[in-house]
PDB file of C-alpha atoms and ligand atoms in Angstrom:
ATOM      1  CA  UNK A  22     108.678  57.477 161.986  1.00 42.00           C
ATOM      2  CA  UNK A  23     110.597  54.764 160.442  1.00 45.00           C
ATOM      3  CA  UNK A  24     110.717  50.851 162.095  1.00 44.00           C
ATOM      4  CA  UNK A  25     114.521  50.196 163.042  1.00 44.00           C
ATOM      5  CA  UNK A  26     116.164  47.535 160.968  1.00 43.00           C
ATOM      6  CA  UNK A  27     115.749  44.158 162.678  1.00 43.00           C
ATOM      7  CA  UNK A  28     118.537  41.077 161.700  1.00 41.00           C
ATOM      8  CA  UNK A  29     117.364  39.661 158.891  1.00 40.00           C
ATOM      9  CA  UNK A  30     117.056  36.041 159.284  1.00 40.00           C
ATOM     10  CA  UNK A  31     114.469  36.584 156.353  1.00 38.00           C
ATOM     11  CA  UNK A  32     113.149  33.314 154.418  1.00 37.00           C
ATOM     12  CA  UNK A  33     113.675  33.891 150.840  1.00 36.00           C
ATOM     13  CA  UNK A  34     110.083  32.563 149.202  1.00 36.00           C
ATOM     14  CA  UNK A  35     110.141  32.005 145.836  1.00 36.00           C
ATOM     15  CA  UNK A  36     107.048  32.865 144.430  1.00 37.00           C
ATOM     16  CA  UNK A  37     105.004  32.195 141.341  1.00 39.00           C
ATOM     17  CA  UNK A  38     106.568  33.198 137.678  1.00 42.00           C
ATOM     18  CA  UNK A  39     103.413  35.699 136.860  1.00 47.00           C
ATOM     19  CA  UNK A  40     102.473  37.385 139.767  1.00 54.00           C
ATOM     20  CA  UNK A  41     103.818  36.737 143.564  1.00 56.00           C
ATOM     21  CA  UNK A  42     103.304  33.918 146.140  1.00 48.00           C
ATOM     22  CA  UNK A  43     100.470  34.572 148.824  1.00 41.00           C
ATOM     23  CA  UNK A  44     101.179  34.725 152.605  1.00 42.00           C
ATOM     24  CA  UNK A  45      98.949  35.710 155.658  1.00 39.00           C
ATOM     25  CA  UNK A  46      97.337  38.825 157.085  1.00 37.00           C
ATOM     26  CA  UNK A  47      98.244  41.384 159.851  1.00 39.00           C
ATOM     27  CA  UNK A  48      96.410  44.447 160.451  1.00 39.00           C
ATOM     28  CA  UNK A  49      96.473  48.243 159.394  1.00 40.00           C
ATOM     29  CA  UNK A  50      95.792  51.640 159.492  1.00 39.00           C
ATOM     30  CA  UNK A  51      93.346  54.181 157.153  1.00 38.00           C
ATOM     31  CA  UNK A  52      93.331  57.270 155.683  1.00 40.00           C
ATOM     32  CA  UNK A  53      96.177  59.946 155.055  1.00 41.00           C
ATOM     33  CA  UNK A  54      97.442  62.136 152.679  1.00 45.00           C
ATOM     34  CA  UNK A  55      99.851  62.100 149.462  1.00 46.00           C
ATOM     35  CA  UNK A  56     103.356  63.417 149.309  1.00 49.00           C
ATOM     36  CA  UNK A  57     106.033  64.587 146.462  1.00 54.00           C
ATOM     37  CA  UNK A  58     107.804  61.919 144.705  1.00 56.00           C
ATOM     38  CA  UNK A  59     111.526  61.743 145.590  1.00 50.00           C
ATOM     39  CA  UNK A  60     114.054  63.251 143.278  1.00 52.00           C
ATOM     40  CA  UNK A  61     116.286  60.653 141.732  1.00 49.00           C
ATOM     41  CA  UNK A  62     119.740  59.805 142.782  1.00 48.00           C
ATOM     42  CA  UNK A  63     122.611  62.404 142.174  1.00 49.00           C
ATOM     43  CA  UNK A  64     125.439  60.872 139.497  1.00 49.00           C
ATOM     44  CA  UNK A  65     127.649  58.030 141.255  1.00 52.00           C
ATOM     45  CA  UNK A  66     131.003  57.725 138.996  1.00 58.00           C
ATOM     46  CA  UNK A  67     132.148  55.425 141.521  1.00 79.00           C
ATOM     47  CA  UNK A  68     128.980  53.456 141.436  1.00 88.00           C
ATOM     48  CA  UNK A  69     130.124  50.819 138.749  1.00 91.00           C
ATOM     49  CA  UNK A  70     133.622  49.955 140.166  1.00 91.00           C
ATOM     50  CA  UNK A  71     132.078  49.573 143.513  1.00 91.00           C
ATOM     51  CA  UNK A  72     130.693  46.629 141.421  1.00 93.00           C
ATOM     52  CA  UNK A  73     132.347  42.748 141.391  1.00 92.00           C
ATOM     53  CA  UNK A  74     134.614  43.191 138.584  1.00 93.00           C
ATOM     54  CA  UNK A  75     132.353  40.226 136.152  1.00 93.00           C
ATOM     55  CA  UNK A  76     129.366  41.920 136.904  1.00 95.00           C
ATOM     56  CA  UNK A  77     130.759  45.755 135.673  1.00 94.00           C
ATOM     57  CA  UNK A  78     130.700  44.452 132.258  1.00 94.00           C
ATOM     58  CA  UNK A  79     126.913  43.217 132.281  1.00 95.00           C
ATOM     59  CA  UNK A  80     125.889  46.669 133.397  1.00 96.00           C
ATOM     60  CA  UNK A  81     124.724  48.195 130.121  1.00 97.00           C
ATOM     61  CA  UNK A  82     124.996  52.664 129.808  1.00 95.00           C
ATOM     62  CA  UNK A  83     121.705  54.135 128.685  1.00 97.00           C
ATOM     63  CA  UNK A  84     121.044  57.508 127.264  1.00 96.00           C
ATOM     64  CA  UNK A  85     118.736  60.048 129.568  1.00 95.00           C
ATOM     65  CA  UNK A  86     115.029  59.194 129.598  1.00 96.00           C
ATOM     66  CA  UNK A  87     113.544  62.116 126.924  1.00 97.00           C
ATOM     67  CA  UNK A  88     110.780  64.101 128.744  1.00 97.00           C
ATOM     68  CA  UNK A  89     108.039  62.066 129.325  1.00 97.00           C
ATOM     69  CA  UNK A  90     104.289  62.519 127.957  1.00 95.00           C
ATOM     70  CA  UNK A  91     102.270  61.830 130.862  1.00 96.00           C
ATOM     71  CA  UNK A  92      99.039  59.686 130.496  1.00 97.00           C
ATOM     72  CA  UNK A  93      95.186  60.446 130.939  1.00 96.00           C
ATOM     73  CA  UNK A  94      93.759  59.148 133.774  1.00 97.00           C
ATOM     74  CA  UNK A  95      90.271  58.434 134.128  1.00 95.00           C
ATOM     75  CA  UNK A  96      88.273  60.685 135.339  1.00 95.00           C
ATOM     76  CA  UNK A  97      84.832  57.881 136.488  1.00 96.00           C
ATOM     77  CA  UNK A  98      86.414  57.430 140.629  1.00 97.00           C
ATOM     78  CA  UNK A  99      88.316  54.687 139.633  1.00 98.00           C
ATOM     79  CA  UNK A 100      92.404  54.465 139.444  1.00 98.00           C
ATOM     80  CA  UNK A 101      94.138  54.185 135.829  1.00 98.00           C
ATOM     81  CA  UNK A 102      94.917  50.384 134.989  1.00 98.00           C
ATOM     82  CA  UNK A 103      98.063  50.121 132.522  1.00 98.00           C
ATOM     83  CA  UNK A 104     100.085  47.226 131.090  1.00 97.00           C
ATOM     84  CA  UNK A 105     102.471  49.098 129.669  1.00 97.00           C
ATOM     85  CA  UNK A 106     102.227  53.090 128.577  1.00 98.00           C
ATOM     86  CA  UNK A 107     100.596  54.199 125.506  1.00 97.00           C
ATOM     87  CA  UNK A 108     103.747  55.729 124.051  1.00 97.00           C
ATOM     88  CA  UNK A 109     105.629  56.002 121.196  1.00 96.00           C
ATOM     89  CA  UNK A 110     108.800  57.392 123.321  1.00 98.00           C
ATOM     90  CA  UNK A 111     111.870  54.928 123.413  1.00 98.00           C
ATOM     91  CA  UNK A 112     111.169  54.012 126.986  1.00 98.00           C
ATOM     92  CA  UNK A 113     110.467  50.962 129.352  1.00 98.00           C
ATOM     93  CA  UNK A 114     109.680  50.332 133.058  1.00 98.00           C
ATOM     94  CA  UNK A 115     111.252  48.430 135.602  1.00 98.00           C
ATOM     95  CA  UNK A 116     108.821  47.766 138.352  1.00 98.00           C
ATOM     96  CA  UNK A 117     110.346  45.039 141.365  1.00 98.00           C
ATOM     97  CA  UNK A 118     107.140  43.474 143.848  1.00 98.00           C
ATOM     98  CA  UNK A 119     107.072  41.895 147.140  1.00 98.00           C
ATOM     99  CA  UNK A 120     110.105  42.720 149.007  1.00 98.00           C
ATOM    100  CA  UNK A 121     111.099  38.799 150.525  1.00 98.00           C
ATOM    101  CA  UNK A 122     114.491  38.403 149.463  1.00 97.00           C
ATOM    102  CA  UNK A 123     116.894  40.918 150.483  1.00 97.00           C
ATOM    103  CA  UNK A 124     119.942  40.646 148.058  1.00 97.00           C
ATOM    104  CA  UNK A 125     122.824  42.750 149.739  1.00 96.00           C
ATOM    105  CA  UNK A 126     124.123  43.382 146.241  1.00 96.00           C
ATOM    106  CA  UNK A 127     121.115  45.087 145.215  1.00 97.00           C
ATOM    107  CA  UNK A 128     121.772  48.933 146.694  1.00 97.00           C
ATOM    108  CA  UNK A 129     125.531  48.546 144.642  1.00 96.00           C
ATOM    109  CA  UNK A 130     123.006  47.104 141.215  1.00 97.00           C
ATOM    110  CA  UNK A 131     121.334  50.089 141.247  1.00 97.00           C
ATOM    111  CA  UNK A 132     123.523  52.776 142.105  1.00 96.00           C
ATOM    112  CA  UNK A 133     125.660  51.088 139.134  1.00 96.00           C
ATOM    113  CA  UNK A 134     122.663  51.095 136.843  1.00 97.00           C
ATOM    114  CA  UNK A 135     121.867  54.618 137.670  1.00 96.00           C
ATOM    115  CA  UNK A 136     118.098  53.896 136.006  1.00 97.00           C
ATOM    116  CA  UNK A 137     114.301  54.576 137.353  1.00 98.00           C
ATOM    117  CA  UNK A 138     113.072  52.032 139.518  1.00 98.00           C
ATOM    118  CA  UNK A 139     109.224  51.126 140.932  1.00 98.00           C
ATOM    119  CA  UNK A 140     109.113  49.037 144.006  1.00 98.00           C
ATOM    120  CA  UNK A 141     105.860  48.175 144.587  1.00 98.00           C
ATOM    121  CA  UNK A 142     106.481  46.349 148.272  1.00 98.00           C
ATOM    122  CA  UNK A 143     104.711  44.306 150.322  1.00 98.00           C
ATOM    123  CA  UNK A 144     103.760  45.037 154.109  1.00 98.00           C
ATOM    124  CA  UNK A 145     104.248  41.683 155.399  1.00 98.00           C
ATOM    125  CA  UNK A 146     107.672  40.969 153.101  1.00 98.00           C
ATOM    126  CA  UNK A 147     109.227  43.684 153.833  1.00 98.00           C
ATOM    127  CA  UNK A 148     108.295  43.936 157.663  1.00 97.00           C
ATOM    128  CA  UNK A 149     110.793  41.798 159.482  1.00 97.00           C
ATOM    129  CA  UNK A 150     113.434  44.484 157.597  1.00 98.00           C
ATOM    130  CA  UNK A 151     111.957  47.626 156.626  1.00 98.00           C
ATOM    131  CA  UNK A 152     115.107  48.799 156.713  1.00 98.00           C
ATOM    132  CA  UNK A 153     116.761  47.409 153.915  1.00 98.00           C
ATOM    133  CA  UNK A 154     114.332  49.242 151.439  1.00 98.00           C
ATOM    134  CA  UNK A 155     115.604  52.698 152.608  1.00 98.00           C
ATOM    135  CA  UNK A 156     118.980  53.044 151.191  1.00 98.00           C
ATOM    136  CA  UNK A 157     117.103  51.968 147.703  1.00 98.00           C
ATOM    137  CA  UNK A 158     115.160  54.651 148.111  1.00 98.00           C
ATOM    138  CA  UNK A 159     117.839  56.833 148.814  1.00 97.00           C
ATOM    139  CA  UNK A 160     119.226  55.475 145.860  1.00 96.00           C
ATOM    140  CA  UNK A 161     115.908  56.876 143.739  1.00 96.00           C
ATOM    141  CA  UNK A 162     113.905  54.054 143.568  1.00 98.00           C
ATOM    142  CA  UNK A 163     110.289  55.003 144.652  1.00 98.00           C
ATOM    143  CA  UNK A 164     108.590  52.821 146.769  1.00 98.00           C
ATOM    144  CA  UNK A 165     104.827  51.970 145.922  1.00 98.00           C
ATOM    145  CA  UNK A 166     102.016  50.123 147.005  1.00 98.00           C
ATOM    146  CA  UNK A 167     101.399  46.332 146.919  1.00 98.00           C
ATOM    147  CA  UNK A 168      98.846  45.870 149.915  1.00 98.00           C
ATOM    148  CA  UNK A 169      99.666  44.771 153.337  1.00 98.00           C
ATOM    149  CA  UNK A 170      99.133  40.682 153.042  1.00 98.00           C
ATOM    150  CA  UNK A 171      99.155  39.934 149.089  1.00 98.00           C
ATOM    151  CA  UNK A 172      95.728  38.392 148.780  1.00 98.00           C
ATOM    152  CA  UNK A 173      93.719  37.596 145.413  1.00 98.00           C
ATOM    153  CA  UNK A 174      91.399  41.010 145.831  1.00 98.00           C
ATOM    154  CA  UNK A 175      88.813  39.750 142.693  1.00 98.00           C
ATOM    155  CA  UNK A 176      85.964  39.394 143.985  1.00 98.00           C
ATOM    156  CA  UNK A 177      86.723  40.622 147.723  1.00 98.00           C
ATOM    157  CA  UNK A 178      84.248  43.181 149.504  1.00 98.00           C
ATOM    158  CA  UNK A 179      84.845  46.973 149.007  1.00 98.00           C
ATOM    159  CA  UNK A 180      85.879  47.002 153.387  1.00 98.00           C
ATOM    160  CA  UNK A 181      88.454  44.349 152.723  1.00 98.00           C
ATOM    161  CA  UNK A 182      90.024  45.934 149.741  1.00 98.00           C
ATOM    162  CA  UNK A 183      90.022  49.050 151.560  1.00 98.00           C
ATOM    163  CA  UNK A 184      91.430  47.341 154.604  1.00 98.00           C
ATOM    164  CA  UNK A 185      94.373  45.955 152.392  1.00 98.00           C
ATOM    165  CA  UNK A 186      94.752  49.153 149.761  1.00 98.00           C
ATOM    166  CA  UNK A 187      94.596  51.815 152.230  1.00 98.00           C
ATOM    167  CA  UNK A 188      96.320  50.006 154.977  1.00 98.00           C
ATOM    168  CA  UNK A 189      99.457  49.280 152.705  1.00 98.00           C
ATOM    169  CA  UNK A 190      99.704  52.992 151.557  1.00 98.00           C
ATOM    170  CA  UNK A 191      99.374  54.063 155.387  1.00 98.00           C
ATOM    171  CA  UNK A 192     102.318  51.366 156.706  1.00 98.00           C
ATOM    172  CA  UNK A 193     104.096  52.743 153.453  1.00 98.00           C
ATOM    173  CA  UNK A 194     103.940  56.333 154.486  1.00 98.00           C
ATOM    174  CA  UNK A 195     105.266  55.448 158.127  1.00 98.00           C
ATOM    175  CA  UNK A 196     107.913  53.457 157.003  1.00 98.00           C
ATOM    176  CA  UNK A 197     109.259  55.262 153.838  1.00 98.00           C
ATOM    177  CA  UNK A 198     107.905  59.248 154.553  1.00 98.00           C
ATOM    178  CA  UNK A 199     106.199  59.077 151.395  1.00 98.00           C
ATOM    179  CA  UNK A 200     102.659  57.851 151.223  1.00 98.00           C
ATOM    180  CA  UNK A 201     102.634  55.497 147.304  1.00 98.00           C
ATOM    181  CA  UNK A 202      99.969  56.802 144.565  1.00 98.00           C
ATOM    182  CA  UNK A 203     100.387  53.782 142.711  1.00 98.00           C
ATOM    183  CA  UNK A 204      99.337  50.232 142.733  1.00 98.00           C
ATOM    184  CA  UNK A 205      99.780  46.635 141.505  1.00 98.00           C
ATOM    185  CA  UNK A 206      97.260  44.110 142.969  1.00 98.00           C
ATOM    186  CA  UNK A 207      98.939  40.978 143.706  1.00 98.00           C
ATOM    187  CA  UNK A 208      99.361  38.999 141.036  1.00 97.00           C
ATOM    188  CA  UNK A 209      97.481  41.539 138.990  1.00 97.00           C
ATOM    189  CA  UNK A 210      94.034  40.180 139.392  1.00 97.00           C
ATOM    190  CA  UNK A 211      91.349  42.616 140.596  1.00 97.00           C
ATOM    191  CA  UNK A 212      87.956  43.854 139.761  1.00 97.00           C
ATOM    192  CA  UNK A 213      86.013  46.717 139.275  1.00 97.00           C
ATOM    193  CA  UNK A 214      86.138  47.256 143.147  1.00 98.00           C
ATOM    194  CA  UNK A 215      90.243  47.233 143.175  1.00 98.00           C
ATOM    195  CA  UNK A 216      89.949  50.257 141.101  1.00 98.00           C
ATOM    196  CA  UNK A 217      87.344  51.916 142.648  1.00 98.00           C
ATOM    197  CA  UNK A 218      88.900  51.236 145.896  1.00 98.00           C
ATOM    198  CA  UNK A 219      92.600  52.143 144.734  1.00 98.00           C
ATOM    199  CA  UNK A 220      91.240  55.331 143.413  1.00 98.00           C
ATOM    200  CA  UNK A 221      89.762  56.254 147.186  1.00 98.00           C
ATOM    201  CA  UNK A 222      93.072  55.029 148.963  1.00 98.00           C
ATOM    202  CA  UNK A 223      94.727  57.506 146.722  1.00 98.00           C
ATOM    203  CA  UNK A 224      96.413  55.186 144.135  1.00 98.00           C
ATOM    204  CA  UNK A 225      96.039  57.648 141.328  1.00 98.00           C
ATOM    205  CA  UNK A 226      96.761  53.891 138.788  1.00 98.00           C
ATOM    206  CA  UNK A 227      97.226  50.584 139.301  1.00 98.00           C
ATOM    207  CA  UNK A 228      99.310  47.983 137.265  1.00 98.00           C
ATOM    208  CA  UNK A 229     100.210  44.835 135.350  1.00 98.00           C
ATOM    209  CA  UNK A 230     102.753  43.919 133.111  1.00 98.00           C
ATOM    210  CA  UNK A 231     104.314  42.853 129.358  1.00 98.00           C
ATOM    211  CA  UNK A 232     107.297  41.212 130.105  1.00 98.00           C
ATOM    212  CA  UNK A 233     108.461  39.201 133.776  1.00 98.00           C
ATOM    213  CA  UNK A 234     111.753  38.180 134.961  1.00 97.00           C
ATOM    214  CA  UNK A 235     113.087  34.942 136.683  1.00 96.00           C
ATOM    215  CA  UNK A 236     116.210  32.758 136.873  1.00 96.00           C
ATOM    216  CA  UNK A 237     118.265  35.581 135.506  1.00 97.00           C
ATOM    217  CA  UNK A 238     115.580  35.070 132.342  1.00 97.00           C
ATOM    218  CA  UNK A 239     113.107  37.764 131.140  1.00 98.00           C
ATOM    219  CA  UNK A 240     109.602  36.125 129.751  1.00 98.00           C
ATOM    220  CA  UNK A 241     107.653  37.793 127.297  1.00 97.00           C
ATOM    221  CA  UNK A 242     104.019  37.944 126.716  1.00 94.00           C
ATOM    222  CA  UNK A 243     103.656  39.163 123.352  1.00 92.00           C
ATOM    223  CA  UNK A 244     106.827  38.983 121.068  1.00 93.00           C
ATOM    224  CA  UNK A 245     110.569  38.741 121.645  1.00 95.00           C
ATOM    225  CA  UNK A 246     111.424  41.993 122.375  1.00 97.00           C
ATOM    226  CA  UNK A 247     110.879  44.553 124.815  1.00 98.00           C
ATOM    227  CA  UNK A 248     108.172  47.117 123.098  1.00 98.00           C
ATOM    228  CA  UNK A 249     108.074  51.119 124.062  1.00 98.00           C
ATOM    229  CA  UNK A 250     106.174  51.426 126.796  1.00 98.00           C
ATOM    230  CA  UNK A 251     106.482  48.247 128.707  1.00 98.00           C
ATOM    231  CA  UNK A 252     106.355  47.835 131.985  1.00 98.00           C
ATOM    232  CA  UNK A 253     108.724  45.053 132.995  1.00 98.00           C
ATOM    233  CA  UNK A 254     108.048  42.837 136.241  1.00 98.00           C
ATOM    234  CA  UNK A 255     110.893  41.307 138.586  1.00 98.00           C
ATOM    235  CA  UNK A 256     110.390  40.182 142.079  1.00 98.00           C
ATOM    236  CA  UNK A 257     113.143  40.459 145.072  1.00 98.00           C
ATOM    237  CA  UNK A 258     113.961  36.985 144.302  1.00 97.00           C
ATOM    238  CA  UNK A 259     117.295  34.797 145.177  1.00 96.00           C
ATOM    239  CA  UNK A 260     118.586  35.996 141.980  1.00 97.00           C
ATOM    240  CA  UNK A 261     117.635  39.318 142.033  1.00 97.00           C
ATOM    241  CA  UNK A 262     121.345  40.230 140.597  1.00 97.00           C
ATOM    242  CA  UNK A 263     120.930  37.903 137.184  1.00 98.00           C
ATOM    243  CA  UNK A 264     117.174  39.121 137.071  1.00 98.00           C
ATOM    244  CA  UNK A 265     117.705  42.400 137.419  1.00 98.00           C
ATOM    245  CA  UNK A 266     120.990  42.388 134.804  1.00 98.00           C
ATOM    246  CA  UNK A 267     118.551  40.467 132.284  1.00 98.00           C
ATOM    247  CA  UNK A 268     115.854  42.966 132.456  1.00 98.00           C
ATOM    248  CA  UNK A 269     118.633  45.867 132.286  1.00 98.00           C
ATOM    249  CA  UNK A 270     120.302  43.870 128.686  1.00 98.00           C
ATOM    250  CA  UNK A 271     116.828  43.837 127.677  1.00 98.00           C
ATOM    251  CA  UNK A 272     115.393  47.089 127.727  1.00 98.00           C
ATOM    252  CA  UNK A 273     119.084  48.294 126.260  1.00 98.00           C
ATOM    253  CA  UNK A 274     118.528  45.500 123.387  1.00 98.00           C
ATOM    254  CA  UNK A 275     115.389  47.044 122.801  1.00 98.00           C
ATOM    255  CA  UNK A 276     116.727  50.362 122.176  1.00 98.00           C
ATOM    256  CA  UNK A 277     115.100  51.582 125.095  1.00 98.00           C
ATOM    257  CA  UNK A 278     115.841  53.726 128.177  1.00 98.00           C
ATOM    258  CA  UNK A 279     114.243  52.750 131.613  1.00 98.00           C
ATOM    259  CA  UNK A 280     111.853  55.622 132.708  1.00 98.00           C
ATOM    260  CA  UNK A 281     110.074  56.877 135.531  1.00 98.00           C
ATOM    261  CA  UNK A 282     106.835  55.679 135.982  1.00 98.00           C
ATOM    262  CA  UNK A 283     105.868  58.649 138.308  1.00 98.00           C
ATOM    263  CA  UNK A 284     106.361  60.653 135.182  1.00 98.00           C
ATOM    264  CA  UNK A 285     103.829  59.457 133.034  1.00 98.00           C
ATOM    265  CA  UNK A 286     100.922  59.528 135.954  1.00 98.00           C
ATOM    266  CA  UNK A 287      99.896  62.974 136.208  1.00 96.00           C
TER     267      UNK A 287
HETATM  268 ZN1   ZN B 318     103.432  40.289 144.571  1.00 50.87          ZN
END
């Protein structure tokens, strides 16, 4: 079952440069069951002149991902917790949270940049035009869990990390037809509990990040250059289309290929 697109008079909120802004809470549902990861997109030779003729040339060409080297997870109840993946493969990935702005350029980005995607989207961003995530998906992006309200979970009880974990997952699966078994807490702060309770909602890791992305402007935390493995944040922000062409030029500075994150979670 999938909610039918409403108009989107959506409020763009800009949120905070390291994690995401922090809005209200609605309720959920519990439970339920994993599903295969979507395949990603079929070739689209079209896909770059269906492009604005000044942004074609900012779309860079990578080569193939190489076969990717999956990670071990832990095996003490708890869900993985990665900044970037230990690898030495000539990767990087682009993960894109919350869900509040809705560029309409965005499906035409990434059919253009043909690359592996991670949306890890928001219940209440995303729920006024649920919608507007499908074609992306369609597109081979995989959507993933980001809880239902975005609330600091450090320090929260086990029932209302549950409540938000679980219940994102669950709207997730209705929405999408794939129920996410990964995670980022918003703004990345969590606890032992996050994990534990990620782990039991089904999130098989959870995430943070090296570099993040805003006014068309990648930020790094530790150098000035995008290292194997990364995992690169961006938000659906007013300007998704220069943040997401800055994270592409980046990763292709680099060296590196953008990968699927999927891949590396067994
Ligand atoms: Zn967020």
């Amino acid at each position: 079952m999938r909610a039918a697109p409403f108009l989107a008079g959506v409020l763009a909120v800009l949120a905070l440069a390291a994690g995401c802004g922090d809005h209200s809470v609605p309720p959920a549902g519990a439970g339920g069951q994993s599903s295969p990861v979507p395949q990603t997109s079929p070739t689209e030779p079209d896909a770059l002149s269906a492009l604005p003729a000044a942004l074609r040339p900012r779309v860079p060409k990578f080569p193939a991902p190489p076969t990717p080297t999956p990670v071990t997870l832990p095996a003490d109840g708890k869900a993985g917790w990665f900044s970037r993946i230990p690898t030495t493969q000539k990767v990087a990935f682009i993960t894109i949270d919350d869900g509040w702005s809705k560029d309409p350029q965005a499906l035409k980005l990434f059919q253009a940049a043909h690359v592996p995607i991670t949306l890890f989207l928001e219940i209440n961003a995303i729920k006024s035009d649920p919608g507007y995530f499908k074609p992306l998906q369609d597109s081979g992006a995989v959507i993933e869990n980001h809880t239902i309200s975005h609330p600091n979970l450090k320090g929260r009880s086990y029932a209302f990390q549950k409540h938000e974990i679980c219940g994102g997952a669950d709207q997730l699966a209705q929405y999408y037809g794939r129920r996410p078994v990964l995670f980022r807490p918003p703004g990345g702060t969590h606890d032992a509990t996050t994990l534990r309770v990620a782990h039991d909602c089904g999130m098989k890791a959870a995430f943070f990040w090296k570099e993040t992305t805003d006014h068309g402007k990648v930020f790094y935390q530790e150098g000035h250059t995008v290292q194997p493995g990364d995992i690169i944040l961006m938000h659906f922000r007013p300007r998704f289309v220069d943040d997401f062409l800055a994270v592409l030029n980046a990763i292709h500075k680099a060296g590196l290929t953008p990968a699927r994150l999927q891949d590396y979670i067994p």
